[in-house]
């Protein structure tokens, strides 16, 4: 099985930088995903890491350390529209190799 | 391009009734996933299909739940009989399964069906 842990809530100021952490335990790691979900909407893909290191995509970056079972999502130059839930998801090699297990999400509130 | 299509968007029913949720994946995608999302438990995988074949249904809560994928462009999730604890948002997602090498295999989610069982 898998265990994924991320903070329930975070608050940050517009224009600032925020880091959302995710720790996981899995028997057959095959990639880590971050999704963004606005209230009442579907999750949308943000980033993917399978090797250690930092992946940068505009204002968003994601980091992975497989040995530590740890990832973070870094959001720069925060905007009000970034207020949303951020979901960490781990893919497992078993069961066809395409199964994602999601964390419960971190609700980010961006304030003026 | 049309994304994943789900219907209905909202469903309100009474306990004991049969509920059928429908999903049309993105054309050309050959993996399809059904999820359930609640405040208490977050986003949970119920079942997923590769090339119309169920691969993992370990998340299906009990025998009241069943899912089918008769062809590459259509899937259903059925709850019979429904219970108030089944109230949740049900998402369908699809992914363009590649040749088998490690890849992004990003899952694209539909808008969801909000189910309320009274």
Tab-separated table of C-alpha atoms in Angstrom:
chain	number	residue	atom	x	y	z
A	1	UNK	CA	0.000	0.000	0.000
A	2	UNK	CA	0.897	3.647	-0.029
A	3	UNK	CA	0.866	6.447	2.517
A	4	UNK	CA	0.943	10.064	1.359
A	5	UNK	CA	1.137	13.003	3.742
A	6	UNK	CA	0.782	16.718	2.979
A	7	UNK	CA	-0.332	19.698	5.081
A	8	UNK	CA	-4.053	20.354	5.180
A	9	UNK	CA	-3.946	24.121	4.794
A	10	UNK	CA	-1.509	26.919	4.006
A	11	UNK	CA	-1.862	30.684	3.707
A	12	UNK	CA	0.448	32.981	1.767
A	13	UNK	CA	0.567	36.555	0.492
A	14	UNK	CA	0.135	37.657	-3.101
A	15	UNK	CA	3.530	38.036	-4.778
A	16	UNK	CA	5.290	35.762	-2.281
A	17	UNK	CA	6.723	32.248	-2.640
A	18	UNK	CA	5.170	29.170	-1.037
A	19	UNK	CA	6.423	25.601	-0.742
A	20	UNK	CA	3.998	22.709	-0.323
A	21	UNK	CA	5.585	19.520	0.966
A	22	UNK	CA	4.599	15.920	0.346
A	23	UNK	CA	6.038	12.796	1.913
A	24	UNK	CA	5.181	9.314	0.754
A	25	UNK	CA	5.806	5.651	1.402
A	26	UNK	CA	5.387	3.162	-1.419
A	27	UNK	CA	6.615	-0.290	-2.343
A	28	UNK	CA	7.100	0.384	-6.043
A	29	UNK	CA	7.615	4.062	-6.845
A	30	UNK	CA	7.016	4.941	-10.482
A	31	UNK	CA	6.586	8.703	-10.517
A	32	UNK	CA	5.068	11.585	-8.545
A	33	UNK	CA	2.493	14.041	-9.826
A	34	UNK	CA	1.150	17.378	-8.607
A	35	UNK	CA	-2.369	18.439	-9.518
A	36	UNK	CA	-4.227	21.698	-8.900
A	37	UNK	CA	-7.930	21.659	-8.076
A	38	UNK	CA	-10.056	24.785	-7.793
A	39	UNK	CA	-13.245	24.552	-5.744
A	40	UNK	CA	-15.987	22.779	-7.657
A	41	UNK	CA	-13.702	21.851	-10.542
A	42	UNK	CA	-11.715	18.847	-11.714
A	43	UNK	CA	-8.030	18.325	-10.860
A	44	UNK	CA	-5.648	19.584	-13.540
A	45	UNK	CA	-2.079	18.387	-14.093
A	46	UNK	CA	0.769	20.645	-12.925
A	47	UNK	CA	3.972	18.620	-12.851
A	48	UNK	CA	5.600	15.198	-12.942
A	49	UNK	CA	8.836	13.912	-11.382
A	50	UNK	CA	10.309	10.437	-11.717
A	51	UNK	CA	14.005	11.214	-11.208
A	52	UNK	CA	15.586	13.133	-8.332
A	53	UNK	CA	15.868	16.855	-8.774
A	54	UNK	CA	13.963	19.958	-9.702
A	55	UNK	CA	11.545	20.357	-12.601
A	56	UNK	CA	10.717	23.960	-13.446
A	57	UNK	CA	7.704	25.101	-15.399
A	58	UNK	CA	7.121	28.840	-15.316
A	59	UNK	CA	6.079	30.015	-11.852
A	60	UNK	CA	5.749	26.419	-10.665
A	61	UNK	CA	8.577	24.020	-9.779
A	62	UNK	CA	8.529	20.543	-8.300
A	63	UNK	CA	11.312	18.707	-6.518
A	64	UNK	CA	11.758	15.003	-5.801
A	65	UNK	CA	14.045	12.996	-3.523
A	66	UNK	CA	13.305	9.291	-3.954
A	67	UNK	CA	15.652	8.223	-1.160
A	68	UNK	CA	13.797	10.443	1.296
A	69	UNK	CA	10.305	9.787	-0.073
A	70	UNK	CA	9.859	13.535	-0.341
A	71	UNK	CA	8.609	16.063	-2.856
A	72	UNK	CA	7.676	19.716	-2.803
A	73	UNK	CA	5.793	22.060	-5.077
A	74	UNK	CA	7.138	25.604	-5.200
A	75	UNK	CA	4.885	28.422	-6.345
A	76	UNK	CA	6.528	31.777	-7.084
A	77	UNK	CA	5.021	35.234	-7.574
A	78	UNK	CA	1.770	34.084	-6.065
A	79	UNK	CA	-1.451	35.335	-7.609
A	80	UNK	CA	-4.960	35.315	-6.180
A	81	UNK	CA	-5.971	32.740	-8.788
A	82	UNK	CA	-3.465	30.287	-7.230
A	83	UNK	CA	-5.877	29.823	-4.322
A	84	UNK	CA	-6.805	26.174	-4.748
A	85	UNK	CA	-6.183	22.676	-3.419
A	86	UNK	CA	-2.870	21.086	-4.448
A	87	UNK	CA	-2.838	17.310	-4.662
A	88	UNK	CA	0.266	15.146	-4.469
A	89	UNK	CA	-0.128	11.760	-6.187
A	90	UNK	CA	2.211	8.784	-6.385
A	91	UNK	CA	2.198	6.197	-9.162
A	92	UNK	CA	2.914	2.606	-8.280
A	93	UNK	CA	4.514	-0.063	-10.466
A	94	UNK	CA	1.932	-2.642	-9.488
A	95	UNK	CA	-1.511	-3.193	-10.891
A	96	UNK	CA	-0.647	-2.402	-14.486
A	97	UNK	CA	1.795	0.358	-13.609
A	98	UNK	CA	-0.586	3.231	-14.114
A	99	UNK	CA	-2.363	3.530	-10.779
A	100	UNK	CA	-2.231	6.853	-8.902
A	101	UNK	CA	-2.765	7.258	-5.172
A	102	UNK	CA	-3.625	10.808	-4.148
A	103	UNK	CA	-2.915	12.645	-0.935
A	104	UNK	CA	-5.805	14.478	0.686
A	105	UNK	CA	-4.606	17.799	-0.710
A	106	UNK	CA	-3.266	21.082	0.647
A	107	UNK	CA	-5.731	23.960	0.569
A	108	UNK	CA	-3.762	27.095	-0.314
A	109	UNK	CA	-5.234	30.509	0.386
A	110	UNK	CA	-3.554	33.511	-1.209
A	111	UNK	CA	-4.262	36.806	0.538
A	112	UNK	CA	-3.631	40.427	-0.383
B	1	UNK	CA	-10.350	18.951	-28.704
B	2	UNK	CA	-13.128	17.685	-26.461
B	3	UNK	CA	-11.963	16.656	-23.035
B	4	UNK	CA	-13.331	13.847	-20.917
B	5	UNK	CA	-17.113	14.052	-20.911
B	6	UNK	CA	-19.227	12.963	-17.963
B	7	UNK	CA	-22.959	12.819	-17.483
B	8	UNK	CA	-24.986	13.749	-15.636
B	9	UNK	CA	-23.193	16.669	-13.969
B	10	UNK	CA	-25.522	16.515	-11.003
B	11	UNK	CA	-27.678	13.670	-9.729
B	12	UNK	CA	-30.026	13.685	-6.774
B	13	UNK	CA	-31.705	10.406	-5.932
B	14	UNK	CA	-33.319	8.595	-3.060
B	15	UNK	CA	-31.797	5.808	-1.065
B	16	UNK	CA	-32.336	2.437	-2.702
B	17	UNK	CA	-32.494	3.753	-6.259
B	18	UNK	CA	-30.122	2.695	-9.018
B	19	UNK	CA	-27.655	5.319	-10.222
B	20	UNK	CA	-25.692	5.160	-13.484
B	21	UNK	CA	-22.835	7.539	-14.187
B	22	UNK	CA	-21.414	7.824	-17.687
B	23	UNK	CA	-18.040	8.735	-19.101
B	24	UNK	CA	-16.606	9.306	-22.556
B	25	UNK	CA	-12.792	9.405	-22.497
B	26	UNK	CA	-10.655	11.533	-24.763
B	27	UNK	CA	-10.458	9.968	-28.225
B	28	UNK	CA	-7.333	7.840	-28.601
B	29	UNK	CA	-6.828	7.401	-24.860
B	30	UNK	CA	-6.846	3.775	-23.835
B	31	UNK	CA	-6.736	3.928	-20.046
B	32	UNK	CA	-9.788	5.037	-18.078
B	33	UNK	CA	-10.125	5.652	-14.357
B	34	UNK	CA	-13.086	6.152	-12.007
B	35	UNK	CA	-12.480	8.150	-8.796
B	36	UNK	CA	-14.647	9.236	-5.897
B	37	UNK	CA	-13.926	12.433	-3.940
B	38	UNK	CA	-15.254	13.352	-0.505
B	39	UNK	CA	-14.128	15.863	2.088
B	40	UNK	CA	-13.306	13.096	4.546
B	41	UNK	CA	-11.407	10.697	2.294
B	42	UNK	CA	-10.137	12.871	-0.543
B	43	UNK	CA	-9.751	11.460	-4.046
B	44	UNK	CA	-9.927	7.675	-4.137
B	45	UNK	CA	-9.419	5.388	-7.126
B	46	UNK	CA	-12.337	3.008	-7.561
B	47	UNK	CA	-11.374	1.074	-10.699
B	48	UNK	CA	-9.350	1.475	-13.858
B	49	UNK	CA	-9.320	-0.050	-17.333
B	50	UNK	CA	-6.587	-0.542	-19.922
B	51	UNK	CA	-7.882	-1.173	-23.458
B	52	UNK	CA	-11.397	-1.719	-22.078
B	53	UNK	CA	-10.224	-4.441	-19.661
B	54	UNK	CA	-10.563	-3.871	-15.898
B	55	UNK	CA	-7.065	-3.942	-14.383
B	56	UNK	CA	-7.576	-2.992	-10.746
B	57	UNK	CA	-10.940	-2.827	-9.000
B	58	UNK	CA	-9.600	-3.061	-5.457
B	59	UNK	CA	-11.014	0.382	-4.685
B	60	UNK	CA	-14.610	-0.552	-5.450
B	61	UNK	CA	-16.281	-0.262	-2.040
B	62	UNK	CA	-18.639	-3.217	-2.217
B	63	UNK	CA	-20.854	-5.274	-4.459
B	64	UNK	CA	-23.299	-2.425	-4.880
B	65	UNK	CA	-20.767	-0.787	-7.202
B	66	UNK	CA	-20.027	-2.069	-10.707
B	67	UNK	CA	-18.249	-0.595	-13.728
B	68	UNK	CA	-18.176	-1.530	-17.381
B	69	UNK	CA	-16.342	-0.383	-20.454
B	70	UNK	CA	-18.042	-1.967	-23.475
B	71	UNK	CA	-15.883	-0.054	-25.967
B	72	UNK	CA	-13.036	2.431	-26.133
B	73	UNK	CA	-15.303	5.469	-26.056
B	74	UNK	CA	-17.718	4.713	-23.243
B	75	UNK	CA	-17.776	3.588	-19.624
B	76	UNK	CA	-20.404	3.391	-16.897
B	77	UNK	CA	-20.270	3.278	-13.125
B	78	UNK	CA	-23.402	1.860	-11.538
B	79	UNK	CA	-24.529	1.925	-7.920
B	80	UNK	CA	-27.389	-0.364	-7.009
B	81	UNK	CA	-28.888	0.168	-4.501
B	82	UNK	CA	-27.603	3.616	-3.634
B	83	UNK	CA	-27.082	4.754	-0.019
B	84	UNK	CA	-26.596	8.227	1.532
B	85	UNK	CA	-22.909	7.449	2.221
B	86	UNK	CA	-22.376	7.178	-1.540
B	87	UNK	CA	-22.886	10.948	-1.821
B	88	UNK	CA	-19.695	12.337	-3.370
B	89	UNK	CA	-18.234	13.764	-6.552
B	90	UNK	CA	-17.355	11.005	-9.015
B	91	UNK	CA	-14.610	11.770	-11.515
B	92	UNK	CA	-13.664	9.924	-14.647
B	93	UNK	CA	-10.144	10.374	-16.061
B	94	UNK	CA	-8.326	9.058	-19.116
B	95	UNK	CA	-4.722	8.817	-20.154
B	96	UNK	CA	-2.928	8.178	-23.461
B	97	UNK	CA	-1.227	4.982	-22.430
B	98	UNK	CA	2.123	4.818	-24.160
B	99	UNK	CA	4.237	1.845	-25.144
B	100	UNK	CA	5.005	0.846	-21.604
B	101	UNK	CA	8.153	2.835	-20.893
B	102	UNK	CA	8.049	5.144	-17.904
B	103	UNK	CA	6.316	8.270	-19.113
B	104	UNK	CA	4.208	11.118	-17.962
B	105	UNK	CA	0.944	9.298	-18.700
B	106	UNK	CA	-0.875	12.361	-17.425
B	107	UNK	CA	-4.424	11.693	-16.336
B	108	UNK	CA	-6.991	14.108	-17.744
B	109	UNK	CA	-10.054	14.492	-15.561
B	110	UNK	CA	-13.643	15.064	-16.565
B	111	UNK	CA	-15.781	17.702	-14.835
B	112	UNK	CA	-17.242	15.155	-12.410
B	113	UNK	CA	-20.720	14.070	-11.375
B	114	UNK	CA	-21.956	15.391	-8.047
B	115	UNK	CA	-24.129	12.652	-6.568
B	116	UNK	CA	-26.476	13.266	-3.664
B	117	UNK	CA	-28.341	10.306	-2.188
B	118	UNK	CA	-31.142	11.344	0.165
